[in-house]
Short mmCIF file of C-alpha atoms in Angstrom, two decimals:
data_model
loop_
_atom_site.label_atom_id
_atom_site.label_comp_id
_atom_site.label_asym_id
_atom_site.label_seq_id
_atom_site.Cartn_x
_atom_site.Cartn_y
_atom_site.Cartn_z
CA MET A 1 0.00 0.00 0.00
CA PRO A 2 2.72 2.59 0.79
CA SER A 3 4.38 1.81 -2.55
CA SER A 4 1.18 2.51 -4.50
CA ILE A 5 0.77 5.82 -2.71
CA GLU A 6 4.38 6.89 -3.32
CA GLN A 7 4.30 6.13 -7.05
CA PRO A 8 1.71 8.79 -8.08
CA SER A 9 3.43 11.38 -5.90
CA SER A 10 6.80 10.58 -7.47
CA ASN A 11 5.34 11.26 -10.91
CA LEU A 12 4.74 14.86 -9.88
CA PHE A 13 8.45 15.66 -10.01
CA LEU A 14 9.69 12.86 -12.32
CA CYS A 15 7.72 14.15 -15.32
CA PRO A 16 9.09 17.72 -15.12
CA LEU A 17 12.63 16.36 -14.64
CA VAL A 18 12.32 14.10 -17.69
CA THR A 19 10.98 17.06 -19.68
CA LEU A 20 13.93 19.23 -18.63
CA LEU A 21 16.31 16.35 -19.39
CA ASN A 22 15.38 16.75 -23.09
CA SER A 23 15.83 20.54 -23.02
CA ASP A 24 17.97 22.22 -25.68
CA ASN A 25 19.46 24.28 -22.88
CA LYS A 26 22.59 22.49 -21.62
CA GLU A 27 22.37 23.91 -18.10
CA GLU A 28 18.71 22.90 -17.66
CA SER A 29 19.35 19.39 -19.07
CA LYS A 30 22.44 18.92 -16.86
CA ALA A 31 20.57 20.06 -13.73
CA ALA A 32 17.73 17.62 -14.48
CA SER A 33 20.26 14.80 -15.09
CA ASP A 34 21.99 15.44 -11.75
CA ALA A 35 18.66 15.45 -9.91
CA LEU A 36 17.49 12.21 -11.60
CA SER A 37 20.78 10.45 -10.84
CA LYS A 38 20.51 11.35 -7.18
CA ILE A 39 16.94 10.13 -6.68
CA ILE A 40 17.51 6.99 -8.83
CA ARG A 41 20.42 5.95 -6.62
CA ASN A 42 18.50 6.58 -3.40
CA SER A 43 15.01 5.17 -4.10
CA SER A 44 13.96 1.85 -5.60
CA ASN A 45 10.39 3.13 -5.89
CA ILE A 46 11.61 6.04 -8.00
CA ARG A 47 13.52 3.66 -10.27
CA GLU A 48 10.44 1.47 -10.68
CA SER A 49 8.18 4.48 -11.32
CA GLN A 50 10.52 5.91 -13.94
CA ILE A 51 10.68 2.63 -15.89
CA LYS A 52 6.90 2.08 -15.76
CA ASN A 53 6.12 5.59 -16.97
CA GLY A 54 7.64 5.26 -20.41
CA PHE A 55 11.21 6.39 -19.81
CA VAL A 56 12.62 3.54 -21.95
CA GLU A 57 10.46 4.46 -24.96
CA MET A 58 11.33 8.13 -24.57
CA ALA A 59 15.02 7.19 -24.50
CA ARG A 60 14.64 5.05 -27.63
CA ILE A 61 12.98 7.89 -29.57
CA ASN A 62 15.57 10.49 -28.60
CA LEU A 63 18.60 8.21 -29.09
CA THR A 64 17.49 7.40 -32.64
CA ASP A 65 16.69 11.02 -33.52
CA GLU A 66 19.63 12.65 -35.33
CA ASN A 67 18.37 16.10 -34.38
CA THR A 68 18.64 15.40 -30.66
CA PRO A 69 21.56 17.44 -29.18
CA ASP A 70 24.61 15.49 -27.96
CA HIS A 71 24.21 16.73 -24.40
CA VAL A 72 20.68 15.20 -24.32
CA HIS A 73 22.09 11.85 -25.57
CA THR A 74 24.72 11.99 -22.84
CA ASN A 75 22.24 12.78 -20.04
CA ILE A 76 19.80 10.06 -21.20
CA LEU A 77 22.62 7.47 -21.19
CA ILE A 78 23.62 8.62 -17.69
CA ALA A 79 20.06 8.01 -16.48
CA ILE A 80 20.00 4.54 -18.16
CA LEU A 81 23.37 3.66 -16.62
CA ASP A 82 22.11 4.66 -13.16
CA LEU A 83 18.97 2.54 -13.59
CA VAL A 84 20.88 -0.52 -14.87
CA PHE A 85 23.73 -0.22 -12.36
CA ASN A 86 21.39 0.10 -9.37
CA SER A 87 19.68 -3.28 -10.04
CA ALA A 88 16.58 -2.00 -11.75
CA ASP A 89 14.51 -4.36 -13.90
CA ILE A 90 17.08 -4.34 -16.70
CA ARG A 91 14.95 -6.59 -18.94
CA THR A 92 12.95 -3.52 -19.88
CA PHE A 93 16.10 -2.13 -21.50
CA SER A 94 16.41 -5.04 -23.94
CA SER A 95 14.71 -2.96 -26.65
CA LEU A 96 17.50 -0.39 -26.33
CA PHE A 97 20.39 -2.86 -26.65
CA GLY A 98 20.71 -2.56 -30.41
CA ILE A 99 20.52 1.25 -30.36
CA ILE A 100 23.03 1.59 -27.50
CA SER A 101 25.35 -0.95 -29.14
CA GLN A 102 25.29 1.09 -32.36
CA ILE A 103 26.13 4.26 -30.42
CA SER A 104 29.08 2.47 -28.74
CA GLU A 105 30.57 1.69 -32.16
CA ASP A 106 30.44 5.32 -33.39
CA GLU A 107 34.04 6.39 -34.19
CA ASP A 108 33.29 10.14 -34.16
CA MET A 109 35.86 11.63 -31.76
CA LYS A 110 33.44 14.36 -30.76
CA LYS A 111 31.11 11.65 -29.39
CA LYS A 112 33.85 9.62 -27.69
CA SER A 113 32.43 10.14 -24.19
CA ILE A 114 28.98 9.10 -25.41
CA GLY A 115 30.43 5.94 -26.98
CA LEU A 116 32.28 4.97 -23.78
CA MET A 117 29.11 5.35 -21.72
CA ALA A 118 27.15 3.25 -24.25
CA LYS A 119 29.82 0.51 -24.02
CA LYS A 120 29.44 0.39 -20.22
CA ILE A 121 25.68 -0.04 -20.53
CA CYS A 122 26.06 -2.80 -23.16
CA ALA A 123 28.59 -4.60 -20.93
CA ILE A 124 26.18 -4.61 -17.98
CA LEU A 125 23.25 -5.75 -20.13
CA SER A 126 25.35 -8.51 -21.75
CA SER A 127 26.47 -9.74 -18.32
CA GLN A 128 22.80 -10.20 -17.48
CA GLY A 129 22.14 -12.17 -20.68
CA ILE A 130 20.48 -9.34 -22.57
CA THR A 131 21.79 -9.05 -26.12
CA GLY A 132 18.71 -7.88 -28.01
CA PRO A 133 15.01 -7.03 -27.89
CA SER A 134 12.67 -9.09 -25.69
CA SER A 135 9.48 -10.84 -26.75
CA SER A 136 6.71 -9.10 -28.67
CA ASP A 137 4.56 -8.87 -25.52
CA GLU A 138 7.31 -7.00 -23.71
CA ILE A 139 7.78 -4.71 -26.70
CA GLN A 140 4.06 -4.01 -26.79
CA GLU A 141 4.11 -3.27 -23.07
CA LEU A 142 6.99 -0.91 -23.57
CA LYS A 143 5.10 0.85 -26.34
CA MET A 144 2.12 1.29 -24.06
CA GLN A 145 4.37 2.64 -21.33
CA SER A 146 5.97 4.96 -23.86
CA GLU A 147 2.60 6.29 -25.00
CA GLU A 148 1.61 6.91 -21.39
CA GLN A 149 4.89 8.67 -20.74
CA LYS A 150 4.42 10.84 -23.82
CA ARG A 151 0.89 11.67 -22.74
CA GLN A 152 2.04 12.73 -19.29
CA ILE A 153 4.91 14.73 -20.76
CA GLU A 154 2.52 16.53 -23.10
CA MET A 155 0.17 17.22 -20.21
CA LYS A 156 2.97 18.63 -18.06
CA THR A 157 4.22 20.65 -21.02
CA ARG A 158 0.76 22.16 -21.43
CA GLU A 159 0.66 22.97 -17.73
CA ILE A 160 4.06 24.65 -17.93
CA GLU A 161 2.96 26.64 -20.99
CA GLU A 162 -0.20 27.67 -19.16
CA LEU A 163 1.84 28.87 -16.19
CA LYS A 164 4.13 30.83 -18.51
CA ARG A 165 1.12 32.37 -20.23
CA ASN A 166 -0.38 33.36 -16.88
CA ASP A 167 2.92 34.92 -15.82
CA GLU A 168 3.09 36.90 -19.06
CA GLU A 169 -0.48 38.13 -18.58
CA LYS A 170 0.32 39.20 -15.02
CA THR A 171 3.44 41.01 -16.25
CA ILE A 172 1.38 42.84 -18.89
CA LYS A 173 -1.24 43.81 -16.28
CA ILE A 174 1.45 45.11 -13.93
CA SER A 175 2.97 47.15 -16.77
CA ASP A 176 -0.46 48.56 -17.62
CA LEU A 177 -1.07 49.49 -13.98
CA GLU A 178 2.32 51.20 -13.73
CA ARG A 179 1.67 53.10 -16.97
CA ASN A 180 -1.79 54.17 -15.75
CA GLN A 181 -0.27 55.30 -12.46
CA GLN A 182 2.30 57.40 -14.30
CA GLU A 183 -0.43 58.94 -16.46
CA LYS A 184 -2.49 59.73 -13.36
CA SER A 185 0.56 61.37 -11.75
CA ARG A 186 1.12 63.49 -14.85
CA GLU A 187 -2.56 64.48 -14.92
CA ASN A 188 -2.45 65.42 -11.23
CA GLU A 189 0.65 67.56 -11.80
CA GLU A 190 -1.03 69.27 -14.75
CA LEU A 191 -4.19 69.93 -12.71
CA LYS A 192 -2.07 71.30 -9.87
CA ARG A 193 -0.22 73.62 -12.27
CA LYS A 194 -3.49 74.85 -13.81
CA ASN A 195 -4.96 75.41 -10.34
CA GLU A 196 -1.95 77.52 -9.37
CA GLN A 197 -2.33 79.55 -12.56
CA LEU A 198 -6.04 80.08 -11.83
CA ASN A 199 -5.22 81.24 -8.29
CA ILE A 200 -2.72 83.74 -9.70
CA GLN A 201 -5.29 84.99 -12.21
CA ILE A 202 -7.96 85.29 -9.48
CA THR A 203 -5.56 87.25 -7.26
CA GLU A 204 -4.71 89.57 -10.16
CA LEU A 205 -8.40 90.08 -10.99
CA LEU A 206 -9.17 90.87 -7.34
CA ARG A 207 -6.34 93.40 -7.27
CA LYS A 208 -7.56 95.03 -10.46
CA GLY A 209 -11.11 95.04 -9.09
CA GLU A 210 -9.98 96.85 -5.93
CA GLN A 211 -8.07 99.38 -8.03
CA GLN A 212 -11.11 99.94 -10.24
CA THR A 213 -13.28 100.42 -7.15
CA ARG A 214 -10.89 103.07 -5.85
CA ASN A 215 -10.83 104.77 -9.25
CA ILE A 216 -14.63 104.77 -9.44
CA THR A 217 -14.87 106.26 -5.94
CA GLN A 218 -12.41 108.98 -6.86
CA LEU A 219 -14.26 109.78 -10.09
CA GLU A 220 -17.57 109.95 -8.24
CA ILE A 221 -16.07 112.42 -5.76
CA GLN A 222 -14.63 114.53 -8.55
CA LEU A 223 -17.97 114.51 -10.34
CA ALA A 224 -19.75 115.59 -7.17
CA GLU A 225 -17.23 118.40 -6.67
CA SER A 226 -17.70 119.65 -10.22
CA LYS A 227 -21.47 119.88 -9.66
CA SER A 228 -21.33 121.48 -6.22
CA GLU A 229 -21.47 125.20 -5.50
CA PRO A 230 -18.13 126.91 -4.87
CA ASN A 231 -17.43 127.28 -1.13
CA THR A 232 -17.14 130.98 -0.36
CA ASN A 233 -15.80 130.20 3.13
CA ILE A 234 -12.63 128.65 1.66
CA GLN A 235 -9.91 131.15 0.87
CA GLN A 236 -9.13 131.06 -2.88
CA VAL A 237 -5.49 131.56 -3.82
CA SER A 238 -3.94 132.01 -7.23
CA GLU A 239 -1.44 129.57 -8.69
CA PHE A 240 1.44 131.81 -7.74
CA GLN A 241 0.28 132.93 -4.28
CA SER A 242 1.43 131.28 -1.05
CA GLY A 243 -0.96 130.00 1.61
CA GLU A 244 -3.34 127.15 2.39
CA ILE A 245 -4.80 125.08 -0.44
CA PRO A 246 -8.26 123.58 0.12
CA ILE A 247 -7.87 119.79 0.07
CA GLN A 248 -10.10 116.75 0.09
CA ILE A 249 -9.15 113.16 0.96
CA THR A 250 -10.87 110.30 -0.85
CA VAL A 251 -12.46 107.77 1.50
CA PRO A 252 -10.13 104.75 1.52
CA SER A 253 -11.24 101.23 0.67
CA GLY A 254 -10.45 98.32 2.98
CA SER A 255 -10.78 97.59 6.70
CA TYR A 256 -10.69 100.61 9.03
CA THR A 257 -12.52 102.42 11.80
CA LYS A 258 -13.57 106.07 11.82
CA LYS A 259 -14.56 108.26 14.75
CA GLU A 260 -17.80 110.19 14.40
CA GLY A 261 -17.20 113.82 13.48
CA GLU A 262 -13.54 113.29 12.58
CA PHE A 263 -11.89 112.62 9.25
CA ILE A 264 -9.52 110.05 10.80
CA TYR A 265 -9.34 106.44 9.57
CA THR A 266 -7.59 103.77 11.66
CA SER A 267 -6.48 100.51 10.00
CA THR A 268 -7.90 97.27 11.42
CA LYS A 269 -6.23 94.87 9.01
CA ASP A 270 -2.79 94.40 7.46
CA GLU A 271 -3.47 95.51 3.88
CA TYR A 272 -2.72 98.38 1.51
CA LYS A 273 -4.84 101.54 2.00
CA THR A 274 -4.39 104.51 -0.33
CA PHE A 275 -5.52 108.07 0.58
CA PRO A 276 -5.48 110.28 -2.57
CA ILE A 277 -5.40 114.03 -1.79
CA ASN A 278 -7.25 116.44 -4.10
CA PRO A 279 -6.68 118.69 -5.91
CA SER A 280 -3.62 117.49 -7.82
CA VAL A 281 -0.79 120.03 -7.91
CA GLN A 282 1.07 120.59 -11.16
CA LYS A 283 2.76 124.02 -10.77
CA GLY A 284 4.50 126.08 -8.15
CA ILE A 285 6.21 124.98 -4.93
CA CYS A 286 3.96 123.08 -2.56
CA ARG A 287 4.43 121.62 0.90
CA CYS A 288 2.27 118.83 2.36
CA GLU A 289 2.69 118.20 6.07
CA PHE A 290 1.70 115.08 8.03
CA LYS A 291 1.72 114.26 11.69
CA ALA A 292 2.64 110.68 12.60
CA ASN A 293 0.03 110.11 15.30
CA LYS A 294 1.27 106.57 15.76
CA ALA A 295 4.31 105.52 13.75
CA ILE A 296 4.02 101.73 13.92
CA GLY A 297 5.33 101.39 10.39
CA SER A 298 4.41 101.92 6.79
CA CYS A 299 4.63 99.76 3.71
CA TYR A 300 5.76 100.65 0.21
CA ASN A 301 5.00 99.36 -3.21
CA LYS A 302 6.91 98.97 -6.42
CA ASN A 303 6.06 102.41 -7.85
CA SER A 304 6.41 104.52 -4.70
CA MET A 305 9.21 106.52 -3.08
CA PHE A 306 8.77 107.12 0.63
CA PHE A 307 10.49 107.60 3.95
CA HIS A 308 10.01 104.76 6.44
CA ASN A 309 9.62 105.52 10.13
CA ASN A 310 13.03 103.88 10.63
CA GLY A 311 14.64 106.76 8.73
CA ASN A 312 15.32 104.89 5.49
CA LEU A 313 14.20 106.02 2.05
CA TYR A 314 12.69 103.25 -0.08
CA GLN A 315 12.20 103.42 -3.83
CA ASN A 316 11.73 100.59 -6.31
CA GLY A 317 12.86 97.97 -3.79
CA LYS A 318 16.05 99.84 -2.75
CA SER A 319 16.81 101.36 0.64
CA THR A 320 18.93 104.44 1.46
CA SER A 321 19.65 105.35 5.11
CA GLY A 322 20.58 108.67 6.71
CA ASN A 323 17.36 110.31 7.95
CA LYS A 324 16.12 110.64 11.49
CA MET A 325 13.64 108.03 12.69
CA ILE A 326 9.98 109.11 12.73
CA LYS A 327 8.51 108.91 16.23
CA ASP A 328 5.01 109.34 17.59
CA ASN A 329 3.67 112.90 17.10
CA ASP A 330 6.53 113.91 14.75
CA SER A 331 5.54 116.15 11.81
CA VAL A 332 6.58 114.95 8.42
CA ALA A 333 6.77 117.44 5.54
CA VAL A 334 6.76 116.55 1.90
CA GLU A 335 7.80 119.31 -0.49
CA ALA A 336 7.82 119.12 -4.29
CA ASN A 337 9.30 121.70 -6.66
CA LEU A 338 7.30 121.19 -9.84
CA ASP A 339 8.78 124.21 -11.64
CA GLN A 340 12.29 122.78 -11.76
CA THR A 341 13.54 120.27 -14.30
CA PRO A 342 14.10 117.62 -13.27
CA ARG A 343 11.45 118.00 -10.59
CA ILE A 344 12.77 117.62 -7.05
CA VAL A 345 10.88 115.93 -4.23
CA HIS A 346 11.85 116.04 -0.57
CA LEU A 347 10.17 113.40 1.62
CA PHE A 348 7.67 112.83 -1.18
CA ILE A 349 5.06 110.04 -0.95
CA ASN A 350 3.35 109.37 -4.24
CA ASN A 351 0.27 107.86 -2.60
CA PHE A 352 0.42 107.95 1.18
CA PHE A 353 -1.00 104.73 2.57
CA LEU A 354 -1.01 102.56 5.72
CA ASN A 355 -1.10 98.79 5.96
CA ILE A 356 -0.26 97.93 9.59
CA VAL A 357 -3.02 97.32 12.13
CA GLY A 358 -3.14 100.28 14.53
CA ASP A 359 -1.33 102.79 12.25
CA LEU A 360 -2.73 106.30 12.56
CA SER A 361 -1.78 109.64 10.98
CA SER A 362 -3.39 113.01 10.25
CA VAL A 363 -3.02 115.34 7.25
CA LEU A 364 -2.36 118.77 8.75
CA SER A 365 -2.18 120.99 5.67
CA LEU A 366 -1.33 121.42 2.00
CA LYS A 367 0.30 124.80 1.29
CA ARG A 368 1.56 126.62 -1.78
CA GLN A 369 4.84 128.46 -1.14
CA ALA A 370 6.50 131.31 -3.01
CA ALA A 371 9.94 129.71 -2.56
CA THR A 372 11.38 126.43 -1.40
CA SER A 373 12.13 126.00 2.28
CA VAL A 374 14.75 123.32 1.67
CA GLN A 375 18.13 124.18 3.19
CA ASN A 376 21.48 122.95 1.95
CA ILE A 377 22.56 119.91 3.94
CA PRO A 378 26.32 119.15 3.82
CA VAL A 379 25.86 115.34 3.97
CA ALA A 380 22.65 115.18 1.92
CA LYS A 381 22.11 112.22 -0.40
CA GLY A 382 20.30 112.54 -3.71
CA ILE A 383 18.16 109.62 -4.86
CA ALA A 384 17.15 109.58 -8.55
CA TRP A 385 13.80 108.06 -9.51
CA GLU A 386 14.26 104.70 -11.24
#
């Protein structure tokens, strides 16, 4: 009973080994030959199973086929020698005696090792009284065994091909998944780039919208002024007279607080706030004075020239030091000589604005002067508009 159980299980690895033994690849055939030799020498059940499963017929077909590689002939003869030498049922090899004897007589020097191995097998068979094929019944039995062996080999070959095909399909699927993943990554990067561009465009549109809102507010104020009656209580001065100039400050846009009855706006959020002063001055010498109620700090933009409360002059992203720091309650004067070419500005702020929470300042006056009040300063620095 144990023998009958072992035989089917042995076929599971004998058939693949026999298939590899006939491989055109020398390394695969040699590895299969070494494995067969080892198990043939160590197990009588393996020897019996190999003989009953058509090994002899397979050997006969390959040994008589001129297209069979020499290394396959060699490895088949090694397996036969192991079976015969280890007291297997050598009568089953009687059908191979004539073929092996013919191989032993081959004088081709390239097949010398094959011939020597064939002679050893013939010597062992002859010593056991086997010098030719057995009876017709034995030959028929061998043919049946051979057909069974061929059938099993074909079945195992189909199984191996099926496994290879499955592996190839899995490899293709993995490649497809990797390619899809790469495409998804590229699409995500493209969407991210487009989203960043849209955010930039939205920011730019918001900025332009705020600027347009300020422009509209200023135009509305100017339109209202042009329609209003002239104020007889305001002293009118000619272009070339000195004295106070009536001014108006456009209500700023943005976040701020304003006390009732006062024209003072206090920032409540860190953002740009522009306070245009009307009317615009194009001739004469004018002086605009500010009081820094609370000099927390002031910002600047790309197209402005201004004095920071730290005493530095900033213009177009460049800083020049040398002025006194602006402290709380200091008065800051901005004077522009528009009659001189090039025009000269001292402490000029193109558009005075605040962007720090808590900043506070007051416009004290805008005056037209008959002459400049600027004194010569020995260590003065001149900054040209860029």
